[in-house]
Every structure is written in C-alpha cells, then in structure tokens.
XYZ file of C-alpha atoms in Angstrom:
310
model
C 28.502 -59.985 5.495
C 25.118 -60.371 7.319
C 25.218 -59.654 11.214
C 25.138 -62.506 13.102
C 21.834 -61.084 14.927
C 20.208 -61.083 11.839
C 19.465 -57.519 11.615
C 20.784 -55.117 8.864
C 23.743 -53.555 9.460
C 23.246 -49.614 10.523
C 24.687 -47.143 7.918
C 27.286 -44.351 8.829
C 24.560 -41.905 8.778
C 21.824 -44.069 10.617
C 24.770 -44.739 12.881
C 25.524 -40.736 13.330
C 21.546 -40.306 14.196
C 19.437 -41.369 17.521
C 16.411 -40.187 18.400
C 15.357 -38.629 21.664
C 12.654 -40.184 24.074
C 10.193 -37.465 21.989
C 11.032 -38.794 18.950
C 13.026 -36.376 18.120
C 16.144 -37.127 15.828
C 19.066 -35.429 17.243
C 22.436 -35.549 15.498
C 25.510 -37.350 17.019
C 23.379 -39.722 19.626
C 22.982 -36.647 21.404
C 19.914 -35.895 23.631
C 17.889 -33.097 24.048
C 18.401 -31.134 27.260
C 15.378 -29.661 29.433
C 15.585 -26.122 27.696
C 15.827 -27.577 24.053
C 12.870 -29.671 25.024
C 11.054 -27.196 26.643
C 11.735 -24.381 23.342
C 10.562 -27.530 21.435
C 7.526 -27.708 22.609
C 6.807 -23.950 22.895
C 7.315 -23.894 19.219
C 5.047 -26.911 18.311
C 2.526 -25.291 20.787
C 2.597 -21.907 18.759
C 1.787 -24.058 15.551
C -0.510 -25.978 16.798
C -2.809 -22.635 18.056
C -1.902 -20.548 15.050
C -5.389 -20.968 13.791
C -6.904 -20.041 17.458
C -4.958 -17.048 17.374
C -6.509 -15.811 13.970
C -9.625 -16.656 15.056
C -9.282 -14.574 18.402
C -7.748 -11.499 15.955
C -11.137 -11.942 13.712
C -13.388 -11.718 16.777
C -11.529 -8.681 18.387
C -12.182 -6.996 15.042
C -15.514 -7.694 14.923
C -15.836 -6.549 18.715
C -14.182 -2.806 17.746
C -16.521 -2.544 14.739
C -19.022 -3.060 16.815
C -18.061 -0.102 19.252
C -17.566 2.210 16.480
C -21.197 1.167 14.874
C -22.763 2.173 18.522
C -20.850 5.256 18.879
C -21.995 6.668 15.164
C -25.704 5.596 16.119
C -25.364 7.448 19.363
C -23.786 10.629 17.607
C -26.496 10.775 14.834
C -29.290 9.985 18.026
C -30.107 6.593 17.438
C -29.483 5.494 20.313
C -30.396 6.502 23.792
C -27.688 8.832 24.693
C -27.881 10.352 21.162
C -26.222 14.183 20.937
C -28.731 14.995 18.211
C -31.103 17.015 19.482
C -35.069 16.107 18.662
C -36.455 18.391 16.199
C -38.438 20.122 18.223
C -35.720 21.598 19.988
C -34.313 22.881 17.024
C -35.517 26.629 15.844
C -34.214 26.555 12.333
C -32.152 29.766 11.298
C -33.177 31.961 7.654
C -29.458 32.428 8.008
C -27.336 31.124 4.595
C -23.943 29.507 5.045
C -22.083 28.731 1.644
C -18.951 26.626 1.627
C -17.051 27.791 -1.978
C -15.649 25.108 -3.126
C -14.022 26.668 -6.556
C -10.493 26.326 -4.832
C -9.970 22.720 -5.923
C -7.264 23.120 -8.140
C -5.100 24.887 -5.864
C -5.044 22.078 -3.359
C -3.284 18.689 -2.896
C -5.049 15.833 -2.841
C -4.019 15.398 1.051
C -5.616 19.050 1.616
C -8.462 17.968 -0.191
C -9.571 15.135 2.054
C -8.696 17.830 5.417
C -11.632 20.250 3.640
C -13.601 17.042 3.264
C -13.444 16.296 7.021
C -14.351 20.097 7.724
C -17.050 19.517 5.709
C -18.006 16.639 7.355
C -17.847 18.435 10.474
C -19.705 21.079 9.511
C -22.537 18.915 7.992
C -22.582 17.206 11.696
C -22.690 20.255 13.959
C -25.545 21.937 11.931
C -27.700 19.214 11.809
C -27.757 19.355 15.914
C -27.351 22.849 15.935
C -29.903 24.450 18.215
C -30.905 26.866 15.165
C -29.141 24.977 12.037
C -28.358 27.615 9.358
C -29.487 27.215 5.682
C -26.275 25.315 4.271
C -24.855 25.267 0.839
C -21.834 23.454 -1.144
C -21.338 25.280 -4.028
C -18.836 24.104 -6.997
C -18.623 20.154 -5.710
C -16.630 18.739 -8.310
C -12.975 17.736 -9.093
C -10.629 15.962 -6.508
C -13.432 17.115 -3.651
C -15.908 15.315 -5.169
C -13.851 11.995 -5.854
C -12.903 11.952 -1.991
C -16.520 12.626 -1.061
C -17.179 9.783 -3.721
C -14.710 7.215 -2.327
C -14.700 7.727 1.469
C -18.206 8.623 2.664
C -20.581 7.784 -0.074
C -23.758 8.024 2.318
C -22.958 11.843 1.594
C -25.650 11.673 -1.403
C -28.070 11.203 0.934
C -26.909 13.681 3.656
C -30.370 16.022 4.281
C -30.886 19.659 5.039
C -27.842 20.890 2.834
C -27.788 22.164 -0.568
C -25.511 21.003 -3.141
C -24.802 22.557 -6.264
C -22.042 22.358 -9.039
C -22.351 26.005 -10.137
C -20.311 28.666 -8.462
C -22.238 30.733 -5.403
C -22.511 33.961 -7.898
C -25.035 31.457 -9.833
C -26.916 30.320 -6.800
C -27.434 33.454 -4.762
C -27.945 36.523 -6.295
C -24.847 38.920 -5.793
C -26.350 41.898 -3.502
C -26.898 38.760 -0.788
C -23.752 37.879 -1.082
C -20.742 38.822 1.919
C -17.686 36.913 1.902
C -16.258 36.411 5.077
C -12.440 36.381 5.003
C -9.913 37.657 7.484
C -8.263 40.138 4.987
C -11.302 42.267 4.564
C -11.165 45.857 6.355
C -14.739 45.274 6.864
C -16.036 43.573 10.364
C -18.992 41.716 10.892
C -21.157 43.405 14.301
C -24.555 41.127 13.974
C -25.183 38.473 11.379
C -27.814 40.162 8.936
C -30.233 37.421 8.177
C -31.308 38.112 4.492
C -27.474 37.729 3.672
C -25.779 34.477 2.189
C -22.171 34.704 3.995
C -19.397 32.579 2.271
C -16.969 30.807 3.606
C -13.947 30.016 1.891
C -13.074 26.368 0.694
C -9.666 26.053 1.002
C -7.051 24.727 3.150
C -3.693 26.053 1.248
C -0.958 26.498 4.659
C -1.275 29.993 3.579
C 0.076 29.644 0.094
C -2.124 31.567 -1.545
C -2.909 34.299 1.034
C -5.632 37.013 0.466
C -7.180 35.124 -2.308
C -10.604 34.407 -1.453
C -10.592 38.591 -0.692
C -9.500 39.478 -4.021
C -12.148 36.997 -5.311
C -14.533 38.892 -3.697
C -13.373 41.887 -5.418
C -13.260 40.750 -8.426
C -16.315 39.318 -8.506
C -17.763 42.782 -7.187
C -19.322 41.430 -3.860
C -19.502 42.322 0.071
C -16.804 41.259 2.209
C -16.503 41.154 5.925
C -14.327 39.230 8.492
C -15.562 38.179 11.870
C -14.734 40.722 15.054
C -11.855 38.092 16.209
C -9.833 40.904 16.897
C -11.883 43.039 19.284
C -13.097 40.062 21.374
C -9.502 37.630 21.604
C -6.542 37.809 21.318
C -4.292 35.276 19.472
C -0.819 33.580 19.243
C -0.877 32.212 15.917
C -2.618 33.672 12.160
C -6.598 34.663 12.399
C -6.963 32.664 9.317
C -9.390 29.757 10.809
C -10.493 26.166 9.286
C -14.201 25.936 7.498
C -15.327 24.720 10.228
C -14.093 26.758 13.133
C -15.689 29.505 11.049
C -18.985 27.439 10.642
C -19.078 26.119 14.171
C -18.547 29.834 15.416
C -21.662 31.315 13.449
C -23.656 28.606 14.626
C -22.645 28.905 18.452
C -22.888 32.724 17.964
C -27.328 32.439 16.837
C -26.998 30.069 19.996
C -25.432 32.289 22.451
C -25.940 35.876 20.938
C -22.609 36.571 21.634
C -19.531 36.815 19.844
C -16.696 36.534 22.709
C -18.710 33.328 23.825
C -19.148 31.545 20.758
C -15.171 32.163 19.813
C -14.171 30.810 23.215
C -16.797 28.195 22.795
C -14.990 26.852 19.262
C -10.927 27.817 18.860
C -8.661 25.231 19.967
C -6.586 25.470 22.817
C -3.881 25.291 20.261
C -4.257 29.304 18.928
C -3.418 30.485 22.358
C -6.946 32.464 22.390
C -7.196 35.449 25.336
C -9.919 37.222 26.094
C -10.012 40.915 25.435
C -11.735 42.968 27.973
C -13.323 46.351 27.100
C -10.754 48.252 28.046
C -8.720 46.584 25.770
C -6.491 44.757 28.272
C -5.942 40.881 28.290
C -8.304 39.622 30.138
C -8.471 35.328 31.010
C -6.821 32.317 28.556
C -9.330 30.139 27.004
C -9.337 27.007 28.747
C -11.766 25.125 26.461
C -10.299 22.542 24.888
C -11.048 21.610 21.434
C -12.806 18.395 20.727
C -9.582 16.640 19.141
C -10.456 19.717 16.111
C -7.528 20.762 13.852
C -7.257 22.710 10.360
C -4.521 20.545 9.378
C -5.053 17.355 10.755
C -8.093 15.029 13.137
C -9.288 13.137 10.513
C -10.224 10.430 12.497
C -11.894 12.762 14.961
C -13.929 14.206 11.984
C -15.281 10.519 10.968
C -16.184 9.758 14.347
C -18.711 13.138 14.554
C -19.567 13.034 11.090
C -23.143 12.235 10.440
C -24.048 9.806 7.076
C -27.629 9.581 6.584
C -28.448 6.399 4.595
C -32.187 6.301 4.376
C-alpha cells in the first residue's frame, strides 16, 4: 500500500541508514561526534594533498642533488673554494706509484668495490697533491673493472694516471721494481726516485697474509716496507689500505718527513703513538681521519673522488 504522503515507503536498510549534516552516511541514525568528524576530515585532508606532498619530496630531491653537484665542483676546483690546487703550484714528482691489481680473484665482489673507492681516493689526492707522483693501474680487468664500469664511468677519462691491463713486470722493467709490503725485512729510509714502488691491490681481512711478499719473491723483485715501526707505534696490524699507503708517500715528498706524513694520514682508529728517539712513547695522534677506512667510507670516497668528464 502507497503512503498516504505520497512518498515511497523507506526500506529496512534505507530505514537503518541517515546521513550526518556532512553527508556522511552513518549506520543506525547515528551521528558523527566532534572527534570522528574531526579524524574525518584529517583523512580527506591527507588525500586531498597527497599529490602536494610528492611534489614537495621531488623538489627536496632535486635541492640535495644540487648540494652534492656544488660540493664535487668545489672538490675538483671548479668552483671558488675549490681544494685543487692550480697547476702552478704543483711540482710534479719522477716518483712511480703502481697499484697491482692481479689480486682480483681472491676478492669478493663487496671487497672489490672498497679497492675501487681506495682507488678513487687515491686518483683524488694525487691529482691535488703538491708534487703528484707518476701513477699506474696495472692488471684492470675482472670484477674491478666491471665496478669501475658500472659506478663511476667518467673513470675513462680520469687524466694523469696510467692504465694498463698487463701485469707491472710487463710495464716497468724488473730492476725498477720494489714492492712495498709490511712483511718484507727490508725498510724503506728515502724514496729513491728512479724506482717504480708497488702497492698491493688487495683488500682480503687478512686472509691471505704475506702474499703480495711472496709475489715479490717469486717474481724475483725488490721488496721494502715503510719505517712504520721506528716512527709510531700501533694498536692494531701495520697492514694499511691502498690508499693510506698512497696518501702517506705523497704527504711524505710534501713534508720530507716520515713521522709527519704517517701522523698526517692513519686514522685515529689504529691507535697511532709517536715514537721518540729514544725509543719511548712519545704523544697520541690526534688527527682525525677524514671519515677514511680500509673496510668501509664508501660514501666518503665518492664525495672526494674526482671524475673528469671532458
């Protein structure tokens, strides 16, 4: 039967629905109360900006790419402040430094990209270097050269650096030749500048300990190790990173002195004392490493690594 108003007669579940002042269809004829209302509307506001939050995400991004771009174009000297030092400044060294890279199948991929950064790093200090040493990648291939390859492919224009896939012994002839490694019983006084020294490219947590020495050996070449030993004092292994061993040579042709250019690199990390002459501990190293690890900073690396693109 039709209701005598003339209107449709509700349903049970029109009947078991009302909607609020908002609009909003709330079951049981029941209102919305202030907080409901007020969560409501927080939501439909959240919605409603979800684009303008994006948006706001996308700029910030932008903004810290920016930053970064600035910082890398004041490290290489692009910009005013630049740390690279004009080339007129810089008194370039006869001195060879070879980084032997024949190690790559003994590494992990992870250990891999560390020697990558050290590279990097090393690249980076010698081309500010005050005298920049003659510098040399020897062997490049393998999981090395796939990293170098995927993460910093301005590397095949990097300048002042020699790159070969041949092993050192094909490069430099063998009588130039002095592998530095810690196990050696020999000791490097002054840094003979006809020689080719060779650092070791390998960062193995000392699994494979004494092998770049018995390399050496083998291959019927000099040896030496740095005089760590009669100038500091350590807490931890004298087995150093490539480029703690790089960065030393280089701030040793700076300073002319051994004790300053090892308190001028190690990390705060190796517990470094000074010896005095007497043999006696002498002062901690208070220099603090610039955020540089063997094992790790590989994000500090990229941020002082130089990529030349021209």
């Amino acid at each position: 039967m039709a209701d005598v108003s003339g209107e449709a007669a509700a349903t049970p579940k029109q009947r078991s629905e009302s909607r609020s002042d908002t609009g909003d269809v709330v079951p049981g004829n029941q209102t919305l109360s202030k907080r409901q209302k007020k969560k409501l509307l927080k939501q439909q506001k959240w919605e409603e900006e979800r684009e303008l939050r994006k948006r706001r995400r996308k700029e910030r991004k932008q903004q810290r790419k920016l930053q970064r771009q600035n910082t890398q174009q004041e490290n290489r000297g692009d910009g005013p402040s630049g740390r690279k030092r004009p080339c007129t400044e810089a008194t370039p060294s006869s001195l060879r430094l070879l980084v032997d890279c024949s190690f790559d199948n003994l590494m992990l991929i992870k250990d891999v990209r560390k020697l990558h950064k050290q590279i990097q790093r090393c690249y980076a200090e010698n081309r500010r270097a005050s005298h920049p040493v003659q510098f040399y990648l020897t062997s490049l291939g393998g999981q090395l050269k796939q990293s170098m390859d995927e993460k910093d492919k301005g590397w095949v224009n990097w300048k002042d650096i020699t790159i070969k896939a041949e092993h050192y012994s094909e490069v430099v002839a063998k009588d130039e030749l002095v592998y530095l490694t810690s196990d050696s019983p020999n000791v490097v006084e002054e840094l003979d500048q006809k020689k080719a020294y060779v650092i070791g490219g390998l960062v193995d947590h000392n699994h494979h300990k004494g092998i770049s020495y018995e390399r050496a050996k083998e291959l019927g070449i000099g040896h030496a190790q740095l005089p760590l030993s009669s100038f500091v004092k350590m807490n931890s292994r004298k087995v150093l990173a490539v480029n703690h061993v790089f960065e030393i040579i280089l701030a040793y042709l700076e300073k002319g002195s051994w004790q300053e250019a090892f308190f001028t690199v190690l990390p705060q990390r190796k517990g470094a004392i000074a010896i005095s002459q007497d043999g006696t501990n002498r002062q901690e190293n208070q220099d603090d490493d610039e955020g540089l690890d063997s094992d790790s900073n590989l994000d500090a690396a990229e941020k002082t690594v130089i990529r030349d693109q021209n």
